Amino acid sequence: MQLKSFNVYFFFALLIGVSVLVFFIFKPFLTAIIVAAILATFMKRPYHFFEKLFRGHRSVSALLTCLMAIVIVVTPVAVVATLVLGEVDNLYESIETQGSIENMLNKAYETVADKPLLKQIIRRDSFSEEKFLNDIQQLSSNALGIFQKLYQSISSFVLWVFILFFTLYYFLIDGKRILRSLMEISPLKNEHDRLLVEKFVSISRATLKGNLVVGVIQGFLGGLAFAIAGIPGAVIWGVIMAFFSLIPMVGTGIIWLPAAIILLLLGEAWQGIFMLVFGTFVISSIDNILRPKLVGRDSAMHPLMVFFATIGGIYLFGLPGFVMGPIVVSLFLALGQIYQIEFRSQLKEYNQPEEV
């Protein structure tokens, strides 16, 4: 008994098996590799500038480009993370101390008693101070567990950053050769491979410039407004607003608008009015002013698609999913475009309107 093309079947079985093993080997570093590829598309101009400056020395040019990327990307993230952790630690220490909680509750009750409108809505006898303290204690225990996990993951994050920039270094040097090799082994047509690459680059730029940059600016302005209004935890609220800027229509208003209303109800007139004016005419308008200029001619997905791709990416990949989610969805849309091009005639035939 002979099996036709046995060597072909054996080869593909071996190829699939080894490919699965290679995937699991690379899986812990997959997000770092993809983010490095995205950064490489952004840092091409500085790399070529250094390459001309140092007369074609690619290693030196790639090293300087990586250092520039570290200054641009890692330094601001590290500064914001330090500020956020500092405020969270202060908040945790304040709520861990029972005396400070009691003082806070008493001050809150006194504030409510001075405001007739709030006094009708909230009554002191509707609260159980003992129950509230128990809830705070439970919350503190959960927060302690989160902090412990966060500090434990710092070493993993440092390793991830190292792999990211180590990969970026070689992507800058050998990126074209790697891309050419992938296109040679791809069974797709060259124009389809180029379409996928163009979509990857275009959506990467549109996502980072149109979402990340706008979100960072809105978060910074929102945190600045909270600090001016005297709202505690301004840095934390700024980071939260940067994430909520991804939500279409609502955006950062889901944070600063309730804050402005609460300030007005508490009788803080100028702070509440300032938050309303600044939030409406500065924070929210940034999106309409900057996003079209930043995105430009790059392929921008529908805002609802960007929202689900970003949230789903963060859920699946962690924080790097902020960028990876839209990239994966954009590649899926590019494959759908290739499908429409290749099977246009069959699709027209199958979708002919029925004659009545």
mmCIF file of C-alpha atoms in Angstrom:
data_model
loop_
_atom_site.group_PDB
_atom_site.id
_atom_site.type_symbol
_atom_site.label_atom_id
_atom_site.label_comp_id
_atom_site.label_asym_id
_atom_site.label_seq_id
_atom_site.Cartn_x
_atom_site.Cartn_y
_atom_site.Cartn_z
ATOM 1 C CA MET A 1 0.000 0.000 0.000
ATOM 2 C CA GLN A 2 1.395 3.342 -1.075
ATOM 3 C CA LEU A 3 0.269 6.798 0.017
ATOM 4 C CA LYS A 4 0.543 9.322 -2.772
ATOM 5 C CA SER A 5 2.525 12.472 -1.964
ATOM 6 C CA PHE A 6 3.422 11.065 1.434
ATOM 7 C CA ASN A 7 6.458 13.330 1.624
ATOM 8 C CA VAL A 8 4.264 16.398 1.018
ATOM 9 C CA TYR A 9 1.808 15.439 3.769
ATOM 10 C CA PHE A 10 4.672 14.655 6.126
ATOM 11 C CA PHE A 11 6.337 17.988 5.376
ATOM 12 C CA PHE A 12 3.192 20.038 6.041
ATOM 13 C CA ALA A 13 2.390 18.061 9.198
ATOM 14 C CA LEU A 14 5.925 18.711 10.425
ATOM 15 C CA LEU A 15 5.681 22.374 9.397
ATOM 16 C CA ILE A 16 2.399 22.850 11.261
ATOM 17 C CA GLY A 17 3.714 21.095 14.368
ATOM 18 C CA VAL A 18 6.931 23.109 14.483
ATOM 19 C CA SER A 19 5.010 26.333 13.738
ATOM 20 C CA VAL A 20 2.755 25.696 16.740
ATOM 21 C CA LEU A 21 5.801 25.184 18.964
ATOM 22 C CA VAL A 22 7.453 28.331 17.598
ATOM 23 C CA PHE A 23 4.244 30.290 18.271
ATOM 24 C CA PHE A 24 4.239 29.243 21.924
ATOM 25 C CA ILE A 25 7.963 30.111 22.170
ATOM 26 C CA PHE A 26 7.294 33.609 20.821
ATOM 27 C CA LYS A 27 3.919 34.063 22.554
ATOM 28 C CA PRO A 28 5.284 35.788 25.718
ATOM 29 C CA PHE A 29 7.034 38.350 23.508
ATOM 30 C CA LEU A 30 4.431 38.679 20.749
ATOM 31 C CA THR A 31 3.053 42.028 21.934
ATOM 32 C CA ALA A 32 6.568 43.476 22.250
ATOM 33 C CA ILE A 33 7.433 42.332 18.709
ATOM 34 C CA ILE A 34 4.274 43.836 17.201
ATOM 35 C CA VAL A 35 4.692 47.130 19.077
ATOM 36 C CA ALA A 36 8.333 47.201 17.916
ATOM 37 C CA ALA A 37 7.149 46.793 14.306
ATOM 38 C CA ILE A 38 4.725 49.686 14.795
ATOM 39 C CA LEU A 39 7.437 51.884 16.325
ATOM 40 C CA ALA A 40 9.765 50.995 13.445
ATOM 41 C CA THR A 41 7.279 52.497 10.962
ATOM 42 C CA PHE A 42 7.235 55.717 12.988
ATOM 43 C CA MET A 43 10.969 55.969 13.516
ATOM 44 C CA LYS A 44 12.016 55.454 9.889
ATOM 45 C CA ARG A 45 12.667 59.157 9.258
ATOM 46 C CA PRO A 46 14.931 59.655 12.300
ATOM 47 C CA TYR A 47 16.741 56.423 11.399
ATOM 48 C CA HIS A 48 17.372 57.556 7.816
ATOM 49 C CA PHE A 49 18.481 60.973 9.131
ATOM 50 C CA PHE A 50 21.071 59.371 11.426
ATOM 51 C CA GLU A 51 22.083 57.003 8.623
ATOM 52 C CA LYS A 52 22.896 59.955 6.365
ATOM 53 C CA LEU A 53 24.578 61.799 9.223
ATOM 54 C CA PHE A 54 26.882 58.860 10.029
ATOM 55 C CA ARG A 55 27.444 57.899 6.380
ATOM 56 C CA GLY A 56 25.538 54.620 6.317
ATOM 57 C CA HIS A 57 26.508 53.199 9.724
ATOM 58 C CA ARG A 58 23.269 51.331 10.373
ATOM 59 C CA SER A 59 24.152 50.050 13.841
ATOM 60 C CA VAL A 60 24.918 53.503 15.238
ATOM 61 C CA SER A 61 21.849 54.969 13.510
ATOM 62 C CA ALA A 62 19.554 52.257 14.916
ATOM 63 C CA LEU A 63 21.018 52.667 18.418
ATOM 64 C CA LEU A 64 20.476 56.453 18.416
ATOM 65 C CA THR A 65 16.960 55.991 17.042
ATOM 66 C CA CYS A 66 16.151 53.536 19.844
ATOM 67 C CA LEU A 67 17.472 56.002 22.425
ATOM 68 C CA MET A 68 15.260 58.696 20.904
ATOM 69 C CA ALA A 69 12.251 56.366 21.087
ATOM 70 C CA ILE A 70 13.031 55.629 24.742
ATOM 71 C CA VAL A 71 13.106 59.350 25.546
ATOM 72 C CA ILE A 72 9.879 60.008 23.620
ATOM 73 C CA VAL A 73 7.868 56.981 24.783
ATOM 74 C CA VAL A 74 9.247 55.513 27.998
ATOM 75 C CA THR A 75 10.138 58.689 29.894
ATOM 76 C CA PRO A 76 6.628 60.264 29.845
ATOM 77 C CA VAL A 77 5.030 56.906 30.712
ATOM 78 C CA ALA A 78 7.444 56.440 33.624
ATOM 79 C CA VAL A 79 6.785 59.963 34.924
ATOM 80 C CA VAL A 80 2.992 59.546 34.743
ATOM 81 C CA ALA A 81 3.159 56.075 36.321
ATOM 82 C CA THR A 82 5.277 57.442 39.180
ATOM 83 C CA LEU A 83 2.834 60.280 39.816
ATOM 84 C CA VAL A 84 -0.171 57.947 39.673
ATOM 85 C CA LEU A 85 1.414 55.420 42.052
ATOM 86 C CA GLY A 86 2.329 58.258 44.408
ATOM 87 C CA GLU A 87 -1.249 59.536 44.526
ATOM 88 C CA VAL A 88 -2.652 56.011 44.876
ATOM 89 C CA ASP A 89 -0.289 55.296 47.779
ATOM 90 C CA ASN A 90 -1.345 58.531 49.477
ATOM 91 C CA LEU A 91 -5.008 57.677 48.946
ATOM 92 C CA TYR A 92 -4.468 54.169 50.273
ATOM 93 C CA GLU A 93 -2.717 55.463 53.390
ATOM 94 C CA SER A 94 -5.494 57.968 54.022
ATOM 95 C CA ILE A 95 -8.320 55.448 53.739
ATOM 96 C CA GLU A 96 -6.362 52.830 55.720
ATOM 97 C CA THR A 97 -6.324 55.103 58.758
ATOM 98 C CA GLN A 98 -9.694 54.850 60.452
ATOM 99 C CA GLY A 99 -9.386 58.239 62.106
ATOM 100 C CA SER A 100 -8.962 59.995 58.793
ATOM 101 C CA ILE A 101 -12.010 58.180 57.434
ATOM 102 C CA GLU A 102 -14.135 59.321 60.363
ATOM 103 C CA ASN A 103 -12.943 62.889 59.886
ATOM 104 C CA MET A 104 -13.708 62.628 56.205
ATOM 105 C CA LEU A 105 -17.227 61.342 56.913
ATOM 106 C CA ASN A 106 -17.925 64.030 59.478
ATOM 107 C CA LYS A 107 -16.683 66.712 57.109
ATOM 108 C CA ALA A 108 -18.859 65.290 54.350
ATOM 109 C CA TYR A 109 -21.930 65.287 56.611
ATOM 110 C CA GLU A 110 -21.241 68.879 57.653
ATOM 111 C CA THR A 111 -20.882 69.912 54.014
ATOM 112 C CA VAL A 112 -24.187 68.254 53.132
ATOM 113 C CA ALA A 113 -25.925 69.908 56.091
ATOM 114 C CA ASP A 114 -24.847 73.344 54.836
ATOM 115 C CA LYS A 115 -26.362 72.736 51.378
ATOM 116 C CA PRO A 116 -30.197 72.704 51.465
ATOM 117 C CA LEU A 117 -30.492 70.984 48.077
ATOM 118 C CA LEU A 118 -28.146 68.159 49.022
ATOM 119 C CA LYS A 119 -29.709 67.902 52.468
ATOM 120 C CA GLN A 120 -33.021 66.938 50.852
ATOM 121 C CA ILE A 121 -31.324 64.296 48.713
ATOM 122 C CA ILE A 122 -28.927 62.834 51.309
ATOM 123 C CA ARG A 123 -29.816 62.366 54.975
ATOM 124 C CA ARG A 124 -27.359 61.456 57.699
ATOM 125 C CA ASP A 125 -29.652 58.787 59.108
ATOM 126 C CA SER A 126 -29.629 57.030 55.723
ATOM 127 C CA PHE A 127 -25.929 56.167 56.196
ATOM 128 C CA SER A 128 -24.367 53.603 58.464
ATOM 129 C CA GLU A 129 -20.910 54.816 59.423
ATOM 130 C CA GLU A 130 -19.954 51.362 60.716
ATOM 131 C CA LYS A 131 -21.018 49.691 57.460
ATOM 132 C CA PHE A 132 -19.142 52.316 55.450
ATOM 133 C CA LEU A 133 -15.959 51.703 57.459
ATOM 134 C CA ASN A 134 -16.265 47.954 56.890
ATOM 135 C CA ASP A 135 -16.668 48.523 53.160
ATOM 136 C CA ILE A 136 -13.622 50.778 53.130
ATOM 137 C CA GLN A 137 -11.597 48.169 55.021
ATOM 138 C CA GLN A 138 -12.574 45.490 52.499
ATOM 139 C CA LEU A 139 -11.734 47.856 49.655
ATOM 140 C CA SER A 140 -8.358 48.548 51.228
ATOM 141 C CA SER A 141 -7.592 44.831 51.449
ATOM 142 C CA ASN A 142 -8.449 44.363 47.782
ATOM 143 C CA ALA A 143 -6.410 47.420 46.844
ATOM 144 C CA LEU A 144 -3.414 46.031 48.759
ATOM 145 C CA GLY A 145 -3.614 42.831 46.731
ATOM 146 C CA ILE A 146 -3.743 44.833 43.502
ATOM 147 C CA PHE A 147 -0.706 46.887 44.538
ATOM 148 C CA GLN A 148 1.247 43.753 45.390
ATOM 149 C CA LYS A 149 0.507 42.243 41.986
ATOM 150 C CA LEU A 150 1.387 45.548 40.347
ATOM 151 C CA TYR A 151 4.781 45.739 42.017
ATOM 152 C CA GLN A 152 5.443 42.074 41.226
ATOM 153 C CA SER A 153 4.756 42.723 37.537
ATOM 154 C CA ILE A 154 7.303 45.560 37.327
ATOM 155 C CA SER A 155 10.130 43.110 36.548
ATOM 156 C CA SER A 156 8.056 41.567 33.767
ATOM 157 C CA PHE A 157 7.346 45.018 32.372
ATOM 158 C CA VAL A 158 11.060 45.914 32.407
ATOM 159 C CA LEU A 159 11.820 42.706 30.487
ATOM 160 C CA TRP A 160 9.017 43.522 28.024
ATOM 161 C CA VAL A 161 10.449 46.999 27.405
ATOM 162 C CA PHE A 162 13.945 45.561 26.901
ATOM 163 C CA ILE A 163 12.643 43.049 24.326
ATOM 164 C CA LEU A 164 10.654 45.811 22.623
ATOM 165 C CA PHE A 165 13.667 48.059 22.007
ATOM 166 C CA PHE A 166 16.016 45.150 21.305
ATOM 167 C CA THR A 167 13.583 44.046 18.562
ATOM 168 C CA LEU A 168 13.176 47.622 17.344
ATOM 169 C CA TYR A 169 16.944 47.883 16.894
ATOM 170 C CA TYR A 170 17.007 44.955 14.453
ATOM 171 C CA PHE A 171 13.765 45.955 12.744
ATOM 172 C CA LEU A 172 15.371 49.290 11.879
ATOM 173 C CA ILE A 173 18.480 47.607 10.490
ATOM 174 C CA ASP A 174 16.925 44.622 8.690
ATOM 175 C CA GLY A 175 13.265 45.643 8.404
ATOM 176 C CA LYS A 176 13.191 45.767 4.603
ATOM 177 C CA ARG A 177 14.933 42.405 4.274
ATOM 178 C CA ILE A 178 12.568 40.786 6.801
ATOM 179 C CA LEU A 179 9.538 42.205 4.989
ATOM 180 C CA ARG A 180 10.861 41.041 1.615
ATOM 181 C CA SER A 181 11.408 37.514 2.993
ATOM 182 C CA LEU A 182 7.865 37.377 4.369
ATOM 183 C CA MET A 183 6.450 38.469 1.010
ATOM 184 C CA GLU A 184 8.483 35.775 -0.792
ATOM 185 C CA ILE A 185 7.049 32.943 1.317
ATOM 186 C CA SER A 186 3.518 34.377 1.294
ATOM 187 C CA PRO A 187 1.170 32.605 -1.162
ATOM 188 C CA LEU A 188 -0.753 35.849 -1.661
ATOM 189 C CA LYS A 189 -0.141 38.039 -4.682
ATOM 190 C CA ASN A 190 2.466 40.758 -4.240
ATOM 191 C CA GLU A 191 -0.125 43.515 -4.586
ATOM 192 C CA HIS A 192 -2.162 41.898 -1.807
ATOM 193 C CA ASP A 193 0.913 41.630 0.413
ATOM 194 C CA ARG A 194 1.609 45.304 -0.232
ATOM 195 C CA LEU A 195 -2.018 46.131 0.583
ATOM 196 C CA LEU A 196 -1.700 44.383 3.964
ATOM 197 C CA VAL A 197 1.552 46.214 4.707
ATOM 198 C CA GLU A 198 0.047 49.558 3.678
ATOM 199 C CA LYS A 199 -3.001 48.930 5.874
ATOM 200 C CA PHE A 200 -0.749 47.990 8.789
ATOM 201 C CA VAL A 201 1.310 51.167 8.456
ATOM 202 C CA SER A 202 -1.649 53.436 7.743
ATOM 203 C CA ILE A 203 -3.850 52.166 10.572
ATOM 204 C CA SER A 204 -0.880 52.222 12.956
ATOM 205 C CA ARG A 205 -0.286 55.890 12.232
ATOM 206 C CA ALA A 206 -3.976 56.755 12.364
ATOM 207 C CA THR A 207 -4.455 54.887 15.656
ATOM 208 C CA LEU A 208 -1.431 56.347 17.402
ATOM 209 C CA LYS A 209 -1.798 59.899 16.124
ATOM 210 C CA GLY A 210 -5.577 60.057 16.124
ATOM 211 C CA ASN A 211 -6.281 58.210 19.368
ATOM 212 C CA LEU A 212 -3.169 58.041 21.509
ATOM 213 C CA VAL A 213 -1.979 61.630 20.971
ATOM 214 C CA VAL A 214 -5.468 63.110 21.307
ATOM 215 C CA GLY A 215 -6.129 60.974 24.393
ATOM 216 C CA VAL A 216 -2.874 62.072 26.040
ATOM 217 C CA ILE A 217 -3.605 65.756 25.343
ATOM 218 C CA GLN A 218 -7.174 65.500 26.612
ATOM 219 C CA GLY A 219 -6.025 63.600 29.696
ATOM 220 C CA PHE A 220 -3.345 66.200 30.423
ATOM 221 C CA LEU A 221 -5.799 69.098 30.028
ATOM 222 C CA GLY A 222 -8.419 67.303 32.111
ATOM 223 C CA GLY A 223 -5.942 66.596 34.904
ATOM 224 C CA LEU A 224 -4.761 70.222 34.768
ATOM 225 C CA ALA A 225 -8.360 71.455 35.066
ATOM 226 C CA PHE A 226 -8.984 69.159 38.039
ATOM 227 C CA ALA A 227 -5.829 70.454 39.731
ATOM 228 C CA ILE A 228 -6.883 74.088 39.183
ATOM 229 C CA ALA A 229 -10.354 73.321 40.568
ATOM 230 C CA GLY A 230 -8.773 71.713 43.631
ATOM 231 C CA ILE A 231 -10.123 68.206 42.990
ATOM 232 C CA PRO A 232 -7.972 65.523 44.701
ATOM 233 C CA GLY A 233 -6.222 62.914 42.560
ATOM 234 C CA ALA A 234 -5.901 65.128 39.493
ATOM 235 C CA VAL A 235 -3.243 62.893 37.899
ATOM 236 C CA ILE A 236 -5.366 59.763 38.328
ATOM 237 C CA TRP A 237 -8.414 61.496 36.861
ATOM 238 C CA GLY A 238 -6.296 62.729 33.956
ATOM 239 C CA VAL A 239 -5.188 59.166 33.143
ATOM 240 C CA ILE A 240 -8.796 57.956 33.387
ATOM 241 C CA MET A 241 -9.924 60.713 31.009
ATOM 242 C CA ALA A 242 -7.190 59.723 28.550
ATOM 243 C CA PHE A 243 -8.763 56.244 28.375
ATOM 244 C CA PHE A 244 -12.343 57.533 28.224
ATOM 245 C CA SER A 245 -11.409 59.752 25.272
ATOM 246 C CA LEU A 246 -11.730 56.581 23.142
ATOM 247 C CA ILE A 247 -15.487 56.417 23.692
ATOM 248 C CA PRO A 248 -17.317 58.020 20.734
ATOM 249 C CA MET A 249 -19.619 60.985 21.410
ATOM 250 C CA VAL A 250 -19.213 60.843 25.215
ATOM 251 C CA GLY A 251 -15.428 60.833 25.632
ATOM 252 C CA THR A 252 -13.900 62.689 28.562
ATOM 253 C CA GLY A 253 -17.218 64.377 29.337
ATOM 254 C CA ILE A 254 -18.232 61.302 31.297
ATOM 255 C CA ILE A 255 -15.651 62.401 33.914
ATOM 256 C CA TRP A 256 -15.428 66.195 33.909
ATOM 257 C CA LEU A 257 -19.188 66.881 33.511
ATOM 258 C CA PRO A 258 -20.283 65.047 36.709
ATOM 259 C CA ALA A 259 -17.346 66.666 38.507
ATOM 260 C CA ALA A 260 -18.548 70.118 37.428
ATOM 261 C CA ILE A 261 -22.126 69.355 38.522
ATOM 262 C CA ILE A 262 -20.962 68.074 41.919
ATOM 263 C CA LEU A 263 -18.867 71.214 42.431
ATOM 264 C CA LEU A 264 -21.885 73.404 41.648
ATOM 265 C CA LEU A 265 -24.107 71.410 44.033
ATOM 266 C CA LEU A 266 -21.493 71.775 46.766
ATOM 267 C CA GLY A 267 -21.572 75.548 46.285
ATOM 268 C CA GLU A 268 -18.136 75.766 44.669
ATOM 269 C CA ALA A 269 -19.394 78.201 42.051
ATOM 270 C CA TRP A 270 -16.268 79.326 40.213
ATOM 271 C CA GLN A 271 -14.749 75.827 40.207
ATOM 272 C CA GLY A 272 -17.932 74.320 38.758
ATOM 273 C CA ILE A 273 -18.324 77.020 36.120
ATOM 274 C CA PHE A 274 -14.634 76.746 35.247
ATOM 275 C CA MET A 275 -14.959 72.973 34.757
ATOM 276 C CA LEU A 276 -18.035 73.394 32.541
ATOM 277 C CA VAL A 277 -16.463 76.086 30.355
ATOM 278 C CA PHE A 278 -13.016 74.514 30.144
ATOM 279 C CA GLY A 279 -14.424 71.034 29.546
ATOM 280 C CA THR A 280 -16.839 72.153 26.823
ATOM 281 C CA PHE A 281 -14.681 74.586 24.871
ATOM 282 C CA VAL A 282 -11.177 73.190 25.447
ATOM 283 C CA ILE A 283 -11.072 69.491 26.422
ATOM 284 C CA SER A 284 -13.925 68.263 24.226
ATOM 285 C CA SER A 285 -13.090 70.506 21.261
ATOM 286 C CA ILE A 286 -9.528 69.139 21.067
ATOM 287 C CA ASP A 287 -10.890 65.977 19.460
ATOM 288 C CA ASN A 288 -12.594 67.827 16.608
ATOM 289 C CA ILE A 289 -9.629 70.147 16.018
ATOM 290 C CA LEU A 290 -6.616 67.844 16.276
ATOM 291 C CA ARG A 291 -7.842 64.430 15.116
ATOM 292 C CA PRO A 292 -8.484 65.355 11.426
ATOM 293 C CA LYS A 293 -5.100 67.102 11.229
ATOM 294 C CA LEU A 294 -3.206 64.266 12.895
ATOM 295 C CA VAL A 295 -4.837 61.441 10.947
ATOM 296 C CA GLY A 296 -4.677 63.241 7.584
ATOM 297 C CA ARG A 297 -4.755 60.809 4.688
ATOM 298 C CA ASP A 298 -4.193 57.728 6.800
ATOM 299 C CA SER A 299 -6.917 55.116 6.819
ATOM 300 C CA ALA A 300 -9.109 55.825 9.810
ATOM 301 C CA MET A 301 -11.625 53.201 10.913
ATOM 302 C CA HIS A 302 -15.129 54.052 12.001
ATOM 303 C CA PRO A 303 -15.079 55.429 15.589
ATOM 304 C CA LEU A 304 -17.319 52.604 16.828
ATOM 305 C CA MET A 305 -14.981 50.019 15.271
ATOM 306 C CA VAL A 306 -11.975 51.753 16.857
ATOM 307 C CA PHE A 307 -13.706 51.707 20.247
ATOM 308 C CA PHE A 308 -14.473 47.982 20.221
ATOM 309 C CA ALA A 309 -11.076 47.133 18.698
ATOM 310 C CA THR A 310 -9.272 49.137 21.394
ATOM 311 C CA ILE A 311 -11.272 47.859 24.379
ATOM 312 C CA GLY A 312 -11.131 44.280 23.072
ATOM 313 C CA GLY A 313 -7.407 44.622 22.394
ATOM 314 C CA ILE A 314 -6.738 45.810 25.951
ATOM 315 C CA TYR A 315 -8.846 42.929 27.320
ATOM 316 C CA LEU A 316 -6.947 40.366 25.202
ATOM 317 C CA PHE A 317 -3.374 41.729 25.130
ATOM 318 C CA GLY A 318 -3.249 44.034 28.144
ATOM 319 C CA LEU A 319 -2.117 47.644 27.828
ATOM 320 C CA PRO A 320 -0.359 47.080 24.432
ATOM 321 C CA GLY A 321 -3.769 46.111 23.069
ATOM 322 C CA PHE A 322 -4.482 49.859 23.009
ATOM 323 C CA VAL A 323 -2.608 49.777 19.693
ATOM 324 C CA MET A 324 -2.685 46.095 18.751
ATOM 325 C CA GLY A 325 -6.482 45.776 18.770
ATOM 326 C CA PRO A 326 -7.060 48.296 15.952
ATOM 327 C CA ILE A 327 -4.100 46.843 14.026
ATOM 328 C CA VAL A 328 -5.544 43.313 14.091
ATOM 329 C CA VAL A 329 -8.995 44.583 13.108
ATOM 330 C CA SER A 330 -7.487 46.672 10.297
ATOM 331 C CA LEU A 331 -5.701 43.592 8.909
ATOM 332 C CA PHE A 332 -9.010 41.736 9.045
ATOM 333 C CA LEU A 333 -10.652 44.550 7.070
ATOM 334 C CA ALA A 334 -7.770 44.462 4.576
ATOM 335 C CA LEU A 335 -8.306 40.717 4.077
ATOM 336 C CA GLY A 336 -11.983 41.453 3.492
ATOM 337 C CA GLN A 337 -10.978 44.001 0.871
ATOM 338 C CA ILE A 338 -8.754 41.407 -0.837
ATOM 339 C CA TYR A 339 -11.656 38.957 -0.762
ATOM 340 C CA GLN A 340 -13.904 41.506 -2.472
ATOM 341 C CA ILE A 341 -11.279 42.160 -5.155
ATOM 342 C CA GLU A 342 -10.528 38.498 -5.904
ATOM 343 C CA PHE A 343 -14.121 37.277 -5.902
ATOM 344 C CA ARG A 344 -15.797 40.370 -7.327
ATOM 345 C CA SER A 345 -17.351 38.545 -10.291
ATOM 346 C CA GLN A 346 -18.716 35.671 -8.179
ATOM 347 C CA LEU A 347 -20.084 38.101 -5.594
ATOM 348 C CA LYS A 348 -21.872 40.064 -8.323
ATOM 349 C CA GLU A 349 -23.304 36.825 -9.690
ATOM 350 C CA TYR A 350 -24.502 35.586 -6.313
ATOM 351 C CA ASN A 351 -25.941 38.954 -5.314
ATOM 352 C CA GLN A 352 -27.924 39.656 -8.465
ATOM 353 C CA PRO A 353 -31.382 41.000 -7.571
ATOM 354 C CA GLU A 354 -34.042 38.382 -8.080
ATOM 355 C CA GLU A 355 -36.505 38.985 -10.846
ATOM 356 C CA VAL A 356 -40.074 39.257 -9.636
#
